[in-house]
CSV table of C-alpha atoms in Angstrom, one decimal:
chain,number,residue,atom,x,y,z
K,1,MET,CA,-9.7,-2.8,-6.3
K,2,VAL,CA,-7.4,-0.9,-4.0
K,3,LEU,CA,-4.5,-3.5,-2.8
K,4,LEU,CA,-3.3,-2.1,0.6
K,5,ILE,CA,-0.1,-2.9,1.8
K,6,SER,CA,1.7,-2.6,5.3
K,7,GLY,CA,5.5,-1.9,5.5
K,8,SER,CA,5.2,-3.2,9.0
K,9,THR,CA,6.0,-7.0,9.9
K,10,ARG,CA,5.1,-6.1,13.6
K,11,GLY,CA,2.5,-7.5,15.3
K,12,GLY,CA,0.3,-4.6,16.9
K,13,SER,CA,1.7,-2.4,14.0
K,14,THR,CA,-0.3,1.2,14.1
K,15,ASN,CA,0.7,1.2,10.2
K,16,THR,CA,-1.2,-2.2,9.8
K,17,ALA,CA,-3.8,-1.2,12.0
K,18,ALA,CA,-4.3,1.8,9.8
K,19,LEU,CA,-4.7,-0.2,6.8
K,20,ARG,CA,-7.2,-2.7,8.1
K,21,THR,CA,-9.2,0.2,8.9
K,22,VAL,CA,-9.1,1.6,5.4
K,23,GLN,CA,-10.4,-1.8,4.6
K,24,ALA,CA,-13.4,-1.9,7.1
K,25,VAL,CA,-14.4,1.6,6.0
K,26,ALA,CA,-14.3,1.2,2.3
K,27,PRO,CA,-17.3,3.1,0.8
K,28,GLU,CA,-19.7,0.9,-1.1
K,29,GLY,CA,-18.4,0.1,-4.4
K,30,ILE,CA,-14.7,0.3,-3.4
K,31,GLU,CA,-13.1,-3.0,-2.7
K,32,ALA,CA,-9.9,-2.7,-0.5
K,33,ARG,CA,-8.2,-5.9,-0.2
K,34,TRP,CA,-5.2,-6.8,2.2
K,35,TYR,CA,-2.0,-7.9,1.1
K,36,GLY,CA,-0.4,-10.0,4.0
K,37,GLY,CA,2.7,-11.6,2.4
K,38,LEU,CA,5.2,-9.2,3.2
K,39,ALA,CA,7.2,-11.6,6.0
K,40,GLU,CA,7.0,-14.4,3.3
K,41,LEU,CA,8.5,-12.6,0.4
K,42,PRO,CA,12.3,-14.2,0.0
K,43,ALA,CA,15.0,-11.8,-0.4
K,44,PHE,CA,14.9,-10.4,-3.8
K,45,ILE,CA,17.8,-11.8,-6.1
K,46,PRO,CA,17.9,-10.1,-9.7
K,47,GLU,CA,19.0,-13.2,-11.3
K,48,ALA,CA,16.5,-15.6,-9.8
K,49,PRO,CA,15.5,-18.3,-12.0
K,50,GLU,CA,11.8,-18.5,-13.1
K,51,PRO,CA,9.3,-19.2,-11.9
K,52,ALA,CA,9.7,-17.0,-9.5
K,53,PRO,CA,8.8,-18.2,-5.7
K,54,PRO,CA,5.4,-19.0,-4.8
K,55,GLU,CA,5.1,-15.9,-2.5
K,56,VAL,CA,6.3,-13.5,-5.3
K,57,LEU,CA,3.7,-14.9,-7.8
K,58,ARG,CA,1.0,-14.3,-5.1
K,59,LEU,CA,2.1,-10.7,-4.8
K,60,ARG,CA,2.2,-10.4,-8.6
K,61,GLU,CA,-1.3,-11.6,-8.8
K,62,HIS,CA,-2.4,-9.5,-6.1
K,63,LEU,CA,-0.7,-6.5,-8.1
K,64,ALA,CA,-2.2,-7.4,-11.7
K,65,ALA,CA,-5.7,-7.3,-9.7
K,66,ALA,CA,-5.3,-4.0,-8.4
K,67,ASP,CA,-6.7,-1.1,-10.0
K,68,ALA,CA,-4.6,1.0,-7.3
K,69,VAL,CA,-2.1,0.6,-4.4
K,70,LEU,CA,-2.2,2.4,-1.0
K,71,PHE,CA,0.8,1.9,1.4
K,72,CYS,CA,1.3,2.7,4.8
K,73,THR,CA,4.7,2.2,6.1
K,74,PRO,CA,6.7,2.8,9.6
K,75,GLU,CA,10.3,4.4,9.3
K,76,TYR,CA,13.2,2.5,9.9
K,77,ALA,CA,16.5,4.1,10.7
K,78,GLY,CA,15.4,7.0,8.3
K,79,THR,CA,13.9,5.0,5.5
K,80,LEU,CA,11.7,2.2,4.6
K,81,PRO,CA,11.8,-1.0,6.2
K,82,GLY,CA,13.9,-3.5,4.7
K,83,SER,CA,10.8,-5.8,4.1
K,84,LEU,CA,8.8,-3.3,2.3
K,85,LYS,CA,12.0,-2.3,0.2
K,86,ASN,CA,12.4,-5.8,-0.6
K,87,LEU,CA,8.6,-6.2,-2.0
K,88,LEU,CA,9.3,-3.2,-3.9
K,89,ASP,CA,12.3,-4.9,-5.5
K,90,TRP,CA,10.6,-7.8,-6.7
K,91,THR,CA,8.3,-5.4,-8.9
K,92,VAL,CA,11.5,-3.7,-10.3
K,93,GLY,CA,11.8,-4.7,-13.9
K,94,THR,CA,8.3,-6.6,-14.0
K,95,GLY,CA,6.1,-3.8,-14.7
K,96,ASP,CA,3.7,-4.7,-11.8
K,97,LEU,CA,3.3,-1.0,-10.7
K,98,ASN,CA,3.9,0.6,-14.1
K,99,ALA,CA,1.1,3.1,-14.9
K,100,LYS,CA,-0.6,2.1,-11.6
K,101,PRO,CA,-2.2,4.6,-9.2
K,102,ALA,CA,-0.5,4.6,-5.9
K,103,ALA,CA,-0.4,6.7,-2.5
K,104,TRP,CA,0.5,6.4,0.8
K,105,LEU,CA,-1.0,7.1,4.6
K,106,THR,CA,1.6,8.2,6.9
K,107,VAL,CA,0.2,7.6,10.9
K,108,ALA,CA,3.6,8.7,12.4
K,109,PRO,CA,3.4,12.5,14.0
K,110,PRO,CA,4.4,15.5,12.1
K,111,GLY,CA,8.5,15.5,12.0
K,112,ARG,CA,8.3,11.6,11.8
K,113,GLY,CA,8.3,9.3,9.0
K,114,ASP,CA,9.4,11.8,6.3
K,115,GLY,CA,12.1,9.7,5.2
K,116,ALA,CA,10.1,6.8,4.7
K,117,ALA,CA,7.7,8.8,2.5
K,118,ALA,CA,10.6,10.3,0.5
K,119,THR,CA,12.3,7.1,-0.2
K,120,LEU,CA,8.8,5.3,-1.1
K,121,ALA,CA,8.0,8.5,-3.3
K,122,SER,CA,11.7,7.7,-5.0
K,123,VAL,CA,11.2,3.7,-5.5
K,124,LEU,CA,7.7,4.3,-6.6
K,125,GLY,CA,9.1,6.5,-9.2
K,126,TYR,CA,11.4,4.2,-10.5
K,127,VAL,CA,9.0,1.3,-11.0
K,128,GLY,CA,6.7,3.6,-12.9
K,129,ALA,CA,4.0,3.8,-10.6
K,130,GLU,CA,1.6,7.1,-10.8
K,131,VAL,CA,2.0,8.9,-7.4
K,132,ASP,CA,-0.2,11.6,-6.8
K,133,GLU,CA,1.1,13.0,-3.8
K,134,ALA,CA,-2.0,15.3,-3.3
K,135,ILE,CA,-3.6,11.9,-2.4
K,136,CYS,CA,-0.9,11.0,0.1
K,137,THR,CA,-1.9,12.2,3.5
K,138,ARG,CA,-0.6,12.1,7.2
K,139,LEU,CA,-3.0,10.8,9.9
K,140,PRO,CA,-1.2,10.6,13.0
K,141,LEU,CA,-2.3,7.7,14.9
K,142,SER,CA,-0.8,6.5,18.7
K,143,ARG,CA,-1.6,3.0,20.1
K,144,THR,CA,-4.2,4.4,22.2
K,145,ASP,CA,-6.4,5.2,19.0
K,146,ILE,CA,-6.3,1.4,18.4
K,147,GLY,CA,-9.3,-0.5,19.8
K,148,GLY,CA,-9.6,-4.2,21.3
K,149,ASP,CA,-10.6,-5.3,17.6
K,150,GLY,CA,-7.1,-4.1,16.0
K,151,LEU,CA,-8.9,-1.1,14.2
K,152,VAL,CA,-8.7,2.6,14.5
K,153,VAL,CA,-11.5,4.2,16.5
K,154,SER,CA,-10.7,7.7,15.6
K,155,PRO,CA,-13.8,9.1,13.6
K,156,GLU,CA,-11.4,11.6,12.3
K,157,PHE,CA,-8.9,9.1,11.1
K,158,ARG,CA,-11.7,7.0,9.4
K,159,ALA,CA,-13.1,10.1,7.4
K,160,GLY,CA,-9.6,11.2,6.4
K,161,ALA,CA,-9.3,6.9,5.3
K,162,THR,CA,-12.6,7.1,3.3
K,163,GLU,CA,-11.4,10.4,1.6
K,164,VAL,CA,-8.3,8.8,0.7
K,165,LEU,CA,-9.6,5.7,-0.9
K,166,LEU,CA,-12.0,7.9,-2.6
K,167,ARG,CA,-9.4,10.0,-4.1
K,168,LEU,CA,-7.3,7.5,-5.1
K,169,THR,CA,-10.0,5.9,-7.0
K,170,ALA,CA,-10.9,8.7,-8.9
K,171,ARG,CA,-7.5,9.1,-9.8
K,172,ARG,CA,-7.8,5.7,-11.1
K,173,ARG,CA,-10.4,6.8,-13.3
K,174,ASP,CA,-8.9,9.8,-14.1
K,175,SER,CA,-5.6,8.1,-15.3
K,176,GLY,CA,-7.1,6.4,-17.8
K,177,THR,CA,-6.1,3.3,-16.1
K,178,ASP,CA,-9.6,1.9,-15.8
K,179,ARG,CA,-10.3,-1.0,-17.6
K,180,PRO,CA,-13.8,-1.1,-19.8
K,181,ASP,CA,-14.5,-4.2,-18.4
K,182,ALA,CA,-13.9,-3.7,-14.9
K,183,ALA,CA,-15.8,-2.2,-12.4
K,184,ILE,CA,-14.7,-0.6,-9.2
K,185,HIS,CA,-14.8,-3.7,-7.2
């Protein structure tokens, strides 16, 4: 299963529409599951007592069930939105992303979004995720690319999103993180 995490908490986000479309176009045999708890995560506190807050436990369950993770995030003030950085901070020291294949889609036009991608690469490196930047893809979108159902209508985007999923799940198999008792959902 590929877990989809949008870095945006804004309604009508092109990043969220992109990942919802990834979920909708997932090829037969690949389950793409949406994580929707970003806005509910409490602020990360390094010395937080256990058990962790309920939404953090749900995040950890989603990450544990995932074979790979695909992110799509806007750039705020030249870097990741604080809400996504907060999510990633909850994985520091837990091993939730350690050795897990991860990639991202950038939907910003060329020349934008690079700070967020660079920060995401850095943080994912710190938490031990296996990022293959050759899978990370820029598929620019505008609000006019989003249909009334909230999904991307562009055939080029849909084909690119499908390719990213196929490459990310192939990466998972190639990295040896495929569990013998688990099929690609």
